[in-house]
Short mmCIF file of C-alpha atoms in Angstrom, two decimals:
data_model
loop_
_atom_site.label_atom_id
_atom_site.label_comp_id
_atom_site.label_asym_id
_atom_site.label_seq_id
_atom_site.Cartn_x
_atom_site.Cartn_y
_atom_site.Cartn_z
CA MET A 1275 -29.01 24.92 8.75
CA PRO A 1276 -31.98 25.91 6.77
CA PRO A 1277 -32.01 26.18 3.31
CA THR A 1278 -31.72 29.87 1.79
CA THR A 1279 -35.27 31.12 0.98
CA GLN A 1280 -36.81 33.52 -0.96
CA MET A 1281 -36.79 36.32 0.80
CA GLU A 1282 -33.01 36.14 1.67
CA THR A 1283 -32.09 35.42 -1.87
CA THR A 1284 -34.07 39.08 -2.26
CA GLY A 1285 -33.32 41.08 0.13
CA MET A 1286 -36.54 40.82 1.71
CA SER A 1287 -36.08 40.37 4.82
CA PRO A 1288 -39.51 39.52 7.96
CA ALA A 1289 -39.38 43.44 8.90
CA TYR A 1290 -40.68 42.63 12.60
CA GLY A 1291 -42.64 46.08 11.96
CA LEU A 1292 -40.18 47.82 11.47
CA ARG A 1293 -41.15 50.73 8.42
CA ARG A 1294 -39.26 48.59 5.38
CA GLY A 1295 -37.40 50.48 2.94
CA VAL A 1296 -37.31 54.12 4.09
CA LEU A 1297 -34.02 55.30 3.65
CA SER A 1298 -32.03 56.09 1.11
CA PRO A 1299 -28.56 55.37 0.03
CA MET A 1300 -26.83 58.30 2.06
CA GLU A 1301 -29.22 58.46 4.52
CA THR A 1302 -28.27 53.93 5.49
CA LEU A 1303 -24.16 55.36 5.17
CA ALA A 1304 -25.24 58.08 7.98
CA GLN A 1305 -26.49 55.51 10.51
CA SER A 1306 -22.96 53.90 10.19
CA VAL A 1307 -20.61 57.07 9.76
CA SER A 1308 -22.55 59.06 12.72
CA THR A 1309 -21.97 55.59 15.60
CA MET A 1310 -18.67 56.59 14.03
CA ALA A 1311 -18.77 60.01 15.33
CA PRO A 1312 -15.51 60.77 12.45
CA THR A 1313 -15.14 64.59 13.93
CA THR A 1314 -14.67 63.40 17.89
CA THR A 1315 -11.65 61.27 16.90
CA PRO A 1316 -8.91 64.74 15.76
CA ALA A 1317 -10.27 66.13 18.48
CA ALA A 1318 -9.29 63.79 21.40
CA THR A 1319 -8.45 59.95 19.84
CA ILE A 1320 -5.86 61.65 17.71
CA PRO A 1321 -4.16 63.72 20.29
CA LEU A 1322 -4.18 59.96 22.43
CA VAL A 1323 -2.83 57.90 20.05
CA CYS A 1324 0.39 60.57 19.38
CA ALA A 1325 0.91 59.90 22.58
CA LEU A 1326 1.81 56.91 22.01
CA ALA A 1327 3.11 56.85 18.77
CA GLY A 1328 4.24 60.18 18.22
CA ASP A 1329 5.30 60.44 14.49
CA ASP A 1330 4.42 57.19 13.30
CA THR A 1331 0.62 58.35 14.33
CA TRP A 1332 -0.82 58.54 10.29
CA LEU A 1333 0.83 55.05 10.58
CA GLY A 1334 -1.52 53.74 13.51
CA TYR A 1335 -4.32 55.24 11.23
CA ALA A 1336 -3.47 53.27 8.40
CA LEU A 1337 -2.44 49.99 9.68
CA ALA A 1338 -6.16 50.38 11.48
CA THR A 1339 -8.18 50.68 8.41
CA VAL A 1340 -6.38 47.53 6.66
CA ALA A 1341 -7.47 45.72 9.74
CA VAL A 1342 -10.76 47.36 9.65
CA LEU A 1343 -10.95 46.70 6.03
CA LEU A 1344 -10.71 42.88 6.41
CA VAL A 1345 -13.80 42.46 8.69
CA ALA A 1346 -15.52 45.38 6.31
CA LEU A 1347 -15.31 42.89 3.13
CA CYS A 1348 -16.57 40.25 5.17
CA VAL A 1349 -19.31 41.60 6.94
CA ALA A 1350 -19.94 42.82 3.27
CA GLN A 1351 -19.97 39.20 2.49
CA PHE A 1352 -22.59 38.89 4.52
CA ALA A 1353 -24.51 41.76 3.57
CA ARG A 1354 -25.37 40.88 -0.29
CA HIS A 1355 -27.28 37.24 0.97
CA SER A 1356 -29.23 38.25 3.89
CA THR A 1357 -30.49 41.20 5.78
CA SER A 1358 -31.71 41.34 9.29
CA PRO A 1359 -32.16 44.03 12.05
CA GLY A 1360 -29.75 41.98 14.43
CA SER A 1361 -26.55 43.31 12.44
CA LEU A 1362 -23.89 40.96 13.12
CA TYR A 1363 -25.83 38.56 15.35
CA SER A 1364 -28.06 37.33 12.47
CA TYR A 1365 -25.00 36.65 10.60
CA ALA A 1366 -22.40 34.27 13.14
CA SER A 1367 -25.91 33.36 14.98
CA SER A 1368 -27.10 31.72 11.42
CA VAL A 1369 -23.79 29.30 10.91
CA LEU A 1370 -22.00 29.30 14.41
CA PRO A 1371 -22.81 27.14 17.14
CA PRO A 1372 -25.77 28.42 19.03
CA TRP A 1373 -23.31 29.68 22.06
CA LEU A 1374 -21.30 31.97 19.64
CA GLY A 1375 -24.42 33.56 18.25
CA ALA A 1376 -25.54 34.24 22.07
CA THR A 1377 -22.02 35.95 22.27
CA ALA A 1378 -21.95 37.25 19.45
CA ALA A 1379 -25.50 38.76 20.46
CA TRP A 1380 -24.46 39.89 23.66
CA SER A 1381 -20.56 41.14 22.67
CA LEU A 1382 -22.27 43.38 20.13
CA LEU A 1383 -25.20 44.94 21.75
CA LEU A 1384 -22.54 46.23 24.99
CA ALA A 1385 -20.29 47.21 22.25
CA TYR A 1386 -23.75 49.68 21.06
CA ILE A 1387 -24.40 50.52 24.58
CA ALA A 1388 -20.93 51.21 25.80
CA THR A 1389 -20.43 53.74 22.57
CA GLU A 1390 -23.40 55.91 23.45
CA SER A 1391 -22.47 55.90 27.02
CA SER A 1392 -18.81 56.97 25.89
CA VAL A 1393 -19.85 59.74 23.70
CA ILE A 1394 -23.08 60.81 26.65
CA GLY A 1395 -19.88 61.49 28.31
CA GLY A 1396 -17.99 62.99 25.80
CA PHE A 1397 -21.05 65.33 25.09
CA TYR A 1398 -20.93 66.32 29.15
CA HIS A 1399 -16.83 67.42 28.70
CA TYR A 1400 -17.51 69.65 25.33
CA GLY A 1401 -20.99 70.74 26.63
CA ASN A 1402 -19.12 72.46 29.96
CA LEU A 1403 -16.05 73.98 27.97
CA PHE A 1404 -18.79 75.94 26.23
CA MET A 1405 -20.19 76.76 29.33
CA ARG A 1406 -17.09 78.15 30.27
CA ASP A 1407 -15.79 79.39 27.41
CA ALA A 1408 -19.11 81.82 27.13
CA GLY A 1409 -17.86 82.71 30.96
CA LYS A 1410 -20.82 80.81 32.16
CA HIS A 1411 -20.63 78.34 35.42
CA SER A 1412 -20.50 74.36 34.58
CA THR A 1413 -23.77 72.76 34.28
CA SER A 1414 -23.92 69.80 35.93
CA ALA A 1415 -22.92 66.74 34.09
CA VAL A 1416 -25.92 64.20 35.09
CA LEU A 1417 -28.69 67.40 33.55
CA LEU A 1418 -26.64 67.80 30.38
CA ALA A 1419 -26.56 63.36 30.23
CA ILE A 1420 -30.21 62.86 30.98
CA ALA A 1421 -30.61 65.87 28.42
CA ILE A 1422 -28.87 64.62 25.63
CA THR A 1423 -29.99 60.74 26.47
CA ALA A 1424 -33.74 61.84 26.59
CA VAL A 1425 -33.49 64.45 22.95
CA SER A 1426 -31.32 60.92 21.11
CA MET A 1427 -34.22 58.56 22.95
CA TRP A 1428 -37.14 60.53 21.12
CA ILE A 1429 -35.83 61.75 18.07
CA ALA A 1430 -35.23 57.30 17.60
CA TYR A 1431 -38.68 56.36 19.17
CA ARG A 1432 -40.19 58.72 16.28
CA ASP A 1433 -38.65 58.02 13.27
CA VAL A 1434 -35.96 55.97 12.19
CA GLN A 1435 -35.96 58.67 8.66
CA ILE A 1436 -35.62 61.72 10.97
CA SER A 1437 -32.80 60.45 13.09
CA ALA A 1438 -31.36 59.69 9.60
CA ARG A 1439 -31.20 62.24 7.70
CA LEU A 1440 -30.47 64.56 11.18
CA MET A 1441 -27.26 62.15 11.93
CA LEU A 1442 -26.58 63.34 7.86
CA TRP A 1443 -26.13 66.63 8.06
CA ILE A 1444 -24.68 67.00 11.47
CA GLU A 1445 -21.35 64.44 10.01
CA ALA A 1446 -21.25 65.97 6.49
CA VAL A 1447 -20.97 69.92 8.12
CA SER A 1448 -18.53 68.88 10.63
CA VAL A 1449 -16.25 66.59 8.48
CA SER A 1450 -16.21 69.13 6.10
CA LEU A 1451 -14.28 71.70 8.22
CA ILE A 1452 -12.31 69.59 9.53
CA SER A 1453 -11.03 69.09 6.40
CA ILE A 1454 -11.07 72.68 4.83
CA LEU A 1455 -8.65 72.89 7.53
CA VAL A 1456 -6.20 70.62 6.98
CA ILE A 1457 -6.00 71.37 3.15
CA VAL A 1458 -5.13 75.08 4.35
CA LEU A 1459 -2.25 73.04 6.86
CA LEU A 1460 -1.32 70.83 4.04
CA VAL A 1461 -1.04 73.76 1.23
CA GLN A 1462 1.00 75.83 3.83
CA HIS A 1463 3.21 73.22 4.31
CA GLY A 1464 3.93 73.23 0.89
CA ALA A 1465 4.31 70.55 -2.16
CA HIS A 1466 7.15 68.57 -0.07
CA LEU A 1467 5.84 65.73 1.55
CA ASP A 1468 7.41 65.74 5.69
CA TRP A 1469 10.07 63.22 5.48
CA GLN A 1470 10.35 63.33 9.68
CA GLN A 1471 7.09 61.44 9.66
CA LEU A 1472 7.57 59.41 6.97
CA ARG A 1473 10.67 57.84 7.23
CA LEU A 1474 9.36 56.52 10.42
CA GLN A 1475 12.74 57.20 12.58
CA HIS A 1476 12.21 57.04 15.75
CA MET A 1477 9.16 54.00 15.35
CA THR A 1478 9.45 51.92 18.46
CA GLY A 1479 7.42 48.53 18.04
CA SER A 1480 5.14 49.14 21.37
CA GLY A 1481 4.36 52.59 20.16
CA LEU A 1482 3.10 51.55 17.71
CA ARG A 1483 0.97 48.43 19.22
CA LEU A 1484 -0.73 50.15 21.65
CA GLY A 1485 -1.68 53.40 19.61
CA LEU A 1486 -2.39 51.04 16.94
CA VAL A 1487 -4.90 49.46 19.46
CA LEU A 1488 -6.00 52.65 20.70
CA ALA A 1489 -6.80 54.14 16.88
CA LEU A 1490 -9.00 51.44 16.14
CA PHE A 1491 -11.68 52.98 18.95
CA SER A 1492 -12.25 55.59 16.14
CA PHE A 1493 -12.87 52.77 13.46
CA VAL A 1494 -15.68 50.75 16.18
CA GLY A 1495 -19.68 51.29 14.52
CA PHE A 1496 -18.14 51.21 10.86
CA GLU A 1497 -20.43 48.44 10.49
CA SER A 1498 -24.02 49.73 11.94
CA ALA A 1499 -25.65 49.88 9.03
CA THR A 1500 -26.32 46.25 8.93
CA THR A 1501 -29.09 46.96 11.37
CA LEU A 1502 -31.05 49.03 9.16
CA GLY A 1503 -31.46 45.84 6.36
CA SER A 1504 -35.94 46.39 7.77
CA GLU A 1505 -35.90 49.62 6.83
CA ALA A 1506 -32.78 50.86 3.76
CA ARG A 1507 -34.08 50.67 -0.17
CA GLU A 1508 -32.53 47.95 -1.92
CA PRO A 1509 -30.35 46.68 1.10
CA LEU A 1510 -28.72 43.90 -0.32
CA LYS A 1511 -26.69 46.17 -2.58
CA THR A 1512 -26.84 49.61 -0.43
CA ILE A 1513 -26.09 47.70 3.29
CA PRO A 1514 -21.92 46.26 1.67
CA ARG A 1515 -21.49 49.46 0.43
CA ALA A 1516 -22.08 51.45 3.51
CA VAL A 1517 -20.01 49.44 5.34
CA ILE A 1518 -17.10 49.48 2.72
CA GLN A 1519 -17.35 53.02 2.38
CA SER A 1520 -17.81 54.14 6.25
CA ALA A 1521 -14.48 52.00 6.56
CA VAL A 1522 -12.40 53.36 3.59
CA LEU A 1523 -13.83 56.87 3.91
CA ALA A 1524 -13.06 56.88 7.85
CA GLY A 1525 -9.64 55.52 6.95
CA ALA A 1526 -8.63 57.92 4.73
CA PHE A 1527 -10.11 60.56 6.34
CA PHE A 1528 -8.33 59.89 9.59
CA THR A 1529 -5.06 59.22 8.65
CA LEU A 1530 -4.58 61.99 6.93
CA THR A 1531 -6.25 64.27 9.57
CA ALA A 1532 -3.22 62.02 11.56
CA TYR A 1533 -0.91 63.32 9.81
CA ALA A 1534 -1.61 66.55 9.32
CA GLU A 1535 -2.37 67.53 13.08
CA VAL A 1536 1.78 66.18 13.80
CA LEU A 1537 2.93 68.31 10.71
CA GLY A 1538 0.91 71.78 12.40
CA PHE A 1539 2.07 70.75 15.70
CA ARG A 1540 5.53 70.50 15.19
CA SER A 1541 5.09 73.36 13.27
CA VAL A 1542 4.34 75.65 16.45
CA GLY A 1543 7.00 73.61 18.83
CA GLN A 1544 3.77 72.35 20.70
CA ASP A 1545 2.65 69.04 21.70
CA LEU A 1546 -0.65 66.94 20.49
CA GLY A 1547 -0.43 64.01 22.60
CA ALA A 1548 -0.87 66.84 25.70
CA SER A 1549 -3.79 69.82 23.80
CA PRO A 1550 -6.63 69.82 25.63
CA ALA A 1551 -8.06 71.50 22.54
CA PRO A 1552 -5.83 70.50 19.37
CA MET A 1553 -8.49 71.73 16.69
CA ARG A 1554 -8.76 75.33 18.24
CA VAL A 1555 -4.24 75.42 18.24
CA LEU A 1556 -3.80 74.39 14.25
CA ALA A 1557 -6.93 77.01 13.25
CA GLU A 1558 -4.58 79.24 15.37
CA VAL A 1559 -1.56 77.88 12.96
CA GLY A 1560 -3.64 77.37 9.75
CA GLY A 1561 -4.89 82.02 10.13
CA LEU A 1562 -8.42 80.50 10.67
CA PRO A 1563 -9.05 80.73 14.18
CA VAL A 1564 -13.63 81.20 14.20
CA LEU A 1565 -12.99 77.96 12.80
CA GLY A 1566 -11.62 76.02 15.12
CA LEU A 1567 -14.49 77.26 17.01
CA LEU A 1568 -16.44 75.97 14.79
CA ILE A 1569 -14.84 72.51 14.67
CA ASP A 1570 -15.55 72.92 18.30
CA ILE A 1571 -19.05 73.03 18.03
CA GLY A 1572 -19.60 70.35 15.28
CA ALA A 1573 -17.60 67.60 17.45
CA LEU A 1574 -20.17 68.62 20.23
CA MET A 1575 -22.84 67.64 17.73
CA SER A 1576 -21.18 65.35 16.48
CA LEU A 1577 -21.28 63.33 19.82
CA PHE A 1578 -24.70 63.84 19.77
CA ALA A 1579 -25.38 62.15 16.49
CA GLY A 1580 -23.19 59.47 18.00
CA THR A 1581 -25.63 58.59 20.58
CA LEU A 1582 -28.41 58.99 18.09
CA ALA A 1583 -26.74 56.75 16.15
CA CYS A 1584 -25.91 54.01 18.93
CA ILE A 1585 -29.51 53.75 20.23
CA THR A 1586 -30.62 53.06 17.15
CA ALA A 1587 -28.84 50.29 16.38
CA ALA A 1588 -28.38 49.06 19.79
CA ALA A 1589 -32.62 48.66 20.17
CA ARG A 1590 -32.62 47.18 16.14
CA VAL A 1591 -30.18 44.09 17.81
CA LEU A 1592 -31.87 44.27 21.33
CA LEU A 1593 -35.30 43.64 18.84
CA LEU A 1594 -34.22 40.41 16.92
CA MET A 1595 -32.88 39.08 20.09
CA ALA A 1596 -36.19 39.31 21.72
CA HIS A 1597 -37.35 37.32 18.22
CA ASN A 1598 -34.64 35.39 18.66
CA GLY A 1599 -35.10 34.52 22.74
CA LEU A 1600 -32.30 36.30 24.25
CA ALA A 1601 -33.90 38.49 25.53
CA HIS A 1602 -37.93 39.35 27.10
CA SER A 1603 -40.62 38.68 24.50
CA SER A 1604 -41.96 41.90 25.58
CA LEU A 1605 -39.01 43.88 23.59
CA ARG A 1606 -40.18 42.57 19.99
CA ALA A 1607 -42.96 45.32 20.15
CA THR A 1608 -42.73 47.74 17.66
CA HIS A 1609 -44.52 51.11 17.82
CA ALA A 1610 -47.99 51.01 15.90
CA ARG A 1611 -47.48 54.26 13.71
CA ASN A 1612 -44.06 55.22 13.63
CA LYS A 1613 -43.07 51.57 13.23
CA THR A 1614 -39.40 51.97 15.72
CA PRO A 1615 -38.70 49.17 18.49
CA SER A 1616 -39.92 51.69 20.61
CA ARG A 1617 -39.15 49.22 24.33
CA ALA A 1618 -36.22 48.42 22.72
CA VAL A 1619 -35.20 52.22 22.71
CA LEU A 1620 -36.32 52.55 26.10
CA VAL A 1621 -34.37 49.63 27.14
CA THR A 1622 -31.08 50.53 25.47
CA GLY A 1623 -31.27 54.48 25.49
CA VAL A 1624 -31.05 54.12 29.48
CA ALA A 1625 -28.93 51.45 30.21
CA ALA A 1626 -26.60 54.04 28.46
CA LEU A 1627 -27.84 56.76 30.61
CA LEU A 1628 -27.32 54.62 34.25
CA PRO A 1629 -23.43 53.80 34.11
CA VAL A 1630 -22.48 57.07 32.82
CA VAL A 1631 -24.87 59.08 36.19
CA VAL A 1632 -23.17 56.57 38.39
CA LEU A 1633 -19.36 57.67 37.25
CA ALA A 1634 -20.26 61.39 37.00
CA VAL A 1635 -21.73 61.51 40.37
CA ARG A 1636 -18.66 60.02 41.62
CA GLY A 1637 -16.74 62.38 40.16
CA ALA A 1638 -15.33 61.12 36.83
CA SER A 1639 -14.70 63.72 34.13
CA GLY A 1640 -16.71 63.57 31.12
CA LEU A 1641 -13.55 62.32 29.17
CA ASP A 1642 -12.43 59.75 31.66
CA VAL A 1643 -16.38 58.26 30.60
CA TYR A 1644 -15.59 58.93 26.78
CA GLY A 1645 -12.16 56.62 27.49
CA TRP A 1646 -13.58 53.92 29.54
CA MET A 1647 -16.47 53.73 28.57
CA GLY A 1648 -15.14 53.56 24.51
CA SER A 1649 -12.43 50.96 25.73
CA LEU A 1650 -15.63 48.57 27.44
CA ALA A 1651 -17.19 48.52 23.29
CA THR A 1652 -14.08 47.31 22.42
CA TYR A 1653 -13.62 44.71 23.68
CA GLY A 1654 -18.01 43.95 22.67
CA PHE A 1655 -16.71 45.15 18.73
CA ILE A 1656 -13.29 43.10 18.17
CA VAL A 1657 -15.01 39.44 19.30
CA THR A 1658 -17.63 40.14 17.60
CA TYR A 1659 -15.90 41.10 14.52
CA ALA A 1660 -13.62 37.53 15.00
CA LEU A 1661 -16.57 36.07 15.29
CA VAL A 1662 -18.21 37.13 12.11
CA CYS A 1663 -14.91 36.35 10.39
CA ILE A 1664 -14.78 32.63 11.24
CA ALA A 1665 -18.18 32.17 10.19
CA LEU A 1666 -18.00 33.92 6.38
CA PRO A 1667 -16.61 31.01 4.74
CA ARG A 1668 -19.38 28.08 6.09
CA TYR A 1669 -22.20 30.92 5.58
CA LEU A 1670 -20.71 31.52 1.79
CA ARG A 1671 -20.83 27.42 1.43
CA VAL A 1672 -24.54 27.30 2.13
CA HIS A 1673 -25.37 29.92 -0.01
CA GLY A 1674 -23.74 28.30 -2.79
CA ALA A 1675 -21.42 31.32 -2.99
CA PHE A 1676 -17.82 30.18 -1.31
CA ARG A 1677 -14.19 31.68 -3.33
CA SER A 1678 -10.74 31.01 -1.84
CA GLN A 1679 -9.87 34.49 -1.47
CA ALA A 1680 -13.08 34.77 0.93
CA GLN A 1681 -11.33 32.17 3.06
CA ILE A 1682 -7.67 34.61 3.24
CA ILE A 1683 -10.01 37.07 3.91
CA SER A 1684 -11.57 36.06 6.80
CA TRP A 1685 -7.93 34.30 8.14
CA LEU A 1686 -6.48 37.40 7.70
CA GLY A 1687 -9.46 39.47 9.43
CA CYS A 1688 -9.20 36.78 12.32
CA ALA A 1689 -6.36 37.57 12.98
CA ALA A 1690 -6.06 40.90 13.01
CA MET A 1691 -8.74 41.22 15.76
CA VAL A 1692 -6.65 38.89 17.79
CA LEU A 1693 -3.94 41.10 17.65
CA ALA A 1694 -6.22 43.81 18.41
CA LEU A 1695 -7.02 41.93 21.22
CA VAL A 1696 -3.92 40.99 22.88
CA GLY A 1697 -3.39 44.13 22.03
CA ASN A 1698 -5.76 45.80 24.55
CA LEU A 1699 -5.05 42.80 27.36
CA TYR A 1700 -1.14 42.81 27.09
CA PRO A 1701 0.62 44.77 28.52
CA VAL A 1702 -2.49 44.94 31.06
CA PRO A 1703 -3.37 48.48 30.68
CA GLU A 1704 -3.20 50.30 34.57
CA GLY A 1705 -6.54 51.48 36.83
CA PRO A 1706 -9.57 50.66 35.75
CA TYR A 1707 -8.66 49.97 32.08
CA GLY A 1708 -7.35 46.14 34.01
CA LYS A 1709 -10.86 46.17 35.45
CA LEU A 1710 -12.57 46.81 31.80
CA PRO A 1711 -11.57 42.97 30.13
CA TYR A 1712 -13.82 41.97 33.96
CA ILE A 1713 -16.61 43.89 33.72
CA TYR A 1714 -16.76 42.38 29.33
CA LEU A 1715 -16.66 38.81 30.49
CA ALA A 1716 -19.26 39.23 33.55
CA PHE A 1717 -21.65 41.02 30.85
CA LEU A 1718 -20.73 38.36 28.87
CA PHE A 1719 -21.08 35.33 31.03
CA ALA A 1720 -24.23 36.99 32.52
CA GLY A 1721 -25.86 37.04 28.73
CA LEU A 1722 -24.61 33.29 28.04
CA LEU A 1723 -26.23 32.04 31.47
CA TRP A 1724 -29.93 33.33 30.37
CA PHE A 1725 -29.20 31.50 27.25
CA ALA A 1726 -28.68 28.44 28.97
CA ILE A 1727 -31.26 29.08 31.63
CA ARG A 1728 -33.46 29.68 28.64
CA GLY A 1729 -32.73 26.10 27.36
CA ARG A 1730 -31.10 27.43 24.20
CA ALA A 1731 -34.53 28.78 23.21
CA ALA A 1732 -32.23 31.44 20.90
CA SER A 1733 -32.60 30.14 17.30
CA PRO A 1734 -30.62 31.41 14.62
CA ALA A 1735 -30.51 34.52 13.01
CA LEU A 1736 -31.51 33.45 9.51
CA GLU A 1737 -33.73 30.33 11.32
CA ALA A 1738 -36.35 32.70 12.39
CA GLU A 1739 -35.95 34.45 8.88
CA ASP A 1740 -37.66 31.44 7.66
#
């Protein structure tokens, strides 16, 4: 194991051709927030969780927040000691056996690319809804998918700071609109609590478990600020803070919004789990119908920001994989003027677009693509999160910063991810969802086969930093 270097202790990891120190703390936070695409959770994910967990939806999100916060605390410990554009892959590969480091790399890359595919599907779904509401004919799903991917790739190719600022403003406006609606609903309800939700009278173990697993999808990508290790200002401070803040703020937002949505729909006797446009219904309940339309527009823009954030993160993971021998050496290149991983941006953008185009041509709806690809991404994230939790105690010992509480947090975080993985696999999901674990395993096998053929050439990230 290589010793800790001056670069690691100061956060001055190699820039890998990226522009160093250009992103402010808020812009760094925007990367994590935008990858989660928080505006889409109230509009699309909370209703799905409610269909499983019913009145316990808020509890599912509260428990998911605790699980994600445990992982966030582990990730933040890594981020306080070293930085790298490889994100969680570089953390895990620095102390785990090489094949587990490769597992983390390919899992994380798949997770970001599949999440990008998911939000592209959501974008063309909402895009066509707006076309129909405006009295116009639906636009080709393939055309919309190509358009959002091309624009996102161009921005990510052009300038990381432009990307971060655009994502920041889109999510700030969208989340603010939803927060206003939630406040209006709670004020209308009065000062008393909704005990029908809080007493958990109708709670079932299976419903809560399945709802919890689905709720975790709302959080995936919360750690993606770690991919900006070379580009954030004072990365050893801003990145750990961004990771924890994104987990806490998202958890509070999702839990409170879930509570308000269940409350609002019950007041009008409608089923939240079956609603195709929940924000518009709630805006009518709150007496602010125009707010529902604005929130739906915000969700559309949030999906665009999510696409951009995923390309930004995936490209930087692929860049470091190329530097460490896990991907083709040509992907090490960065643009001479823009200081962005230009070739990696093109590869990850096209890789995310292709499955969406194939599924759209075969007649899959945008919501189907959103669900399928999002669930596939969850496998990659859960495995990577678990590996990072496992690696933490040894990593801290190497850096002379081990504390007994870190061991406890790592165990709890890993246990939470294992339980989430079991919840995804058992009972066996129906239809296409049942095939996703095999797709993930096939992708991982191909990545590890490439790793073996290369003669274990991929070195740990910290070794590369030395």
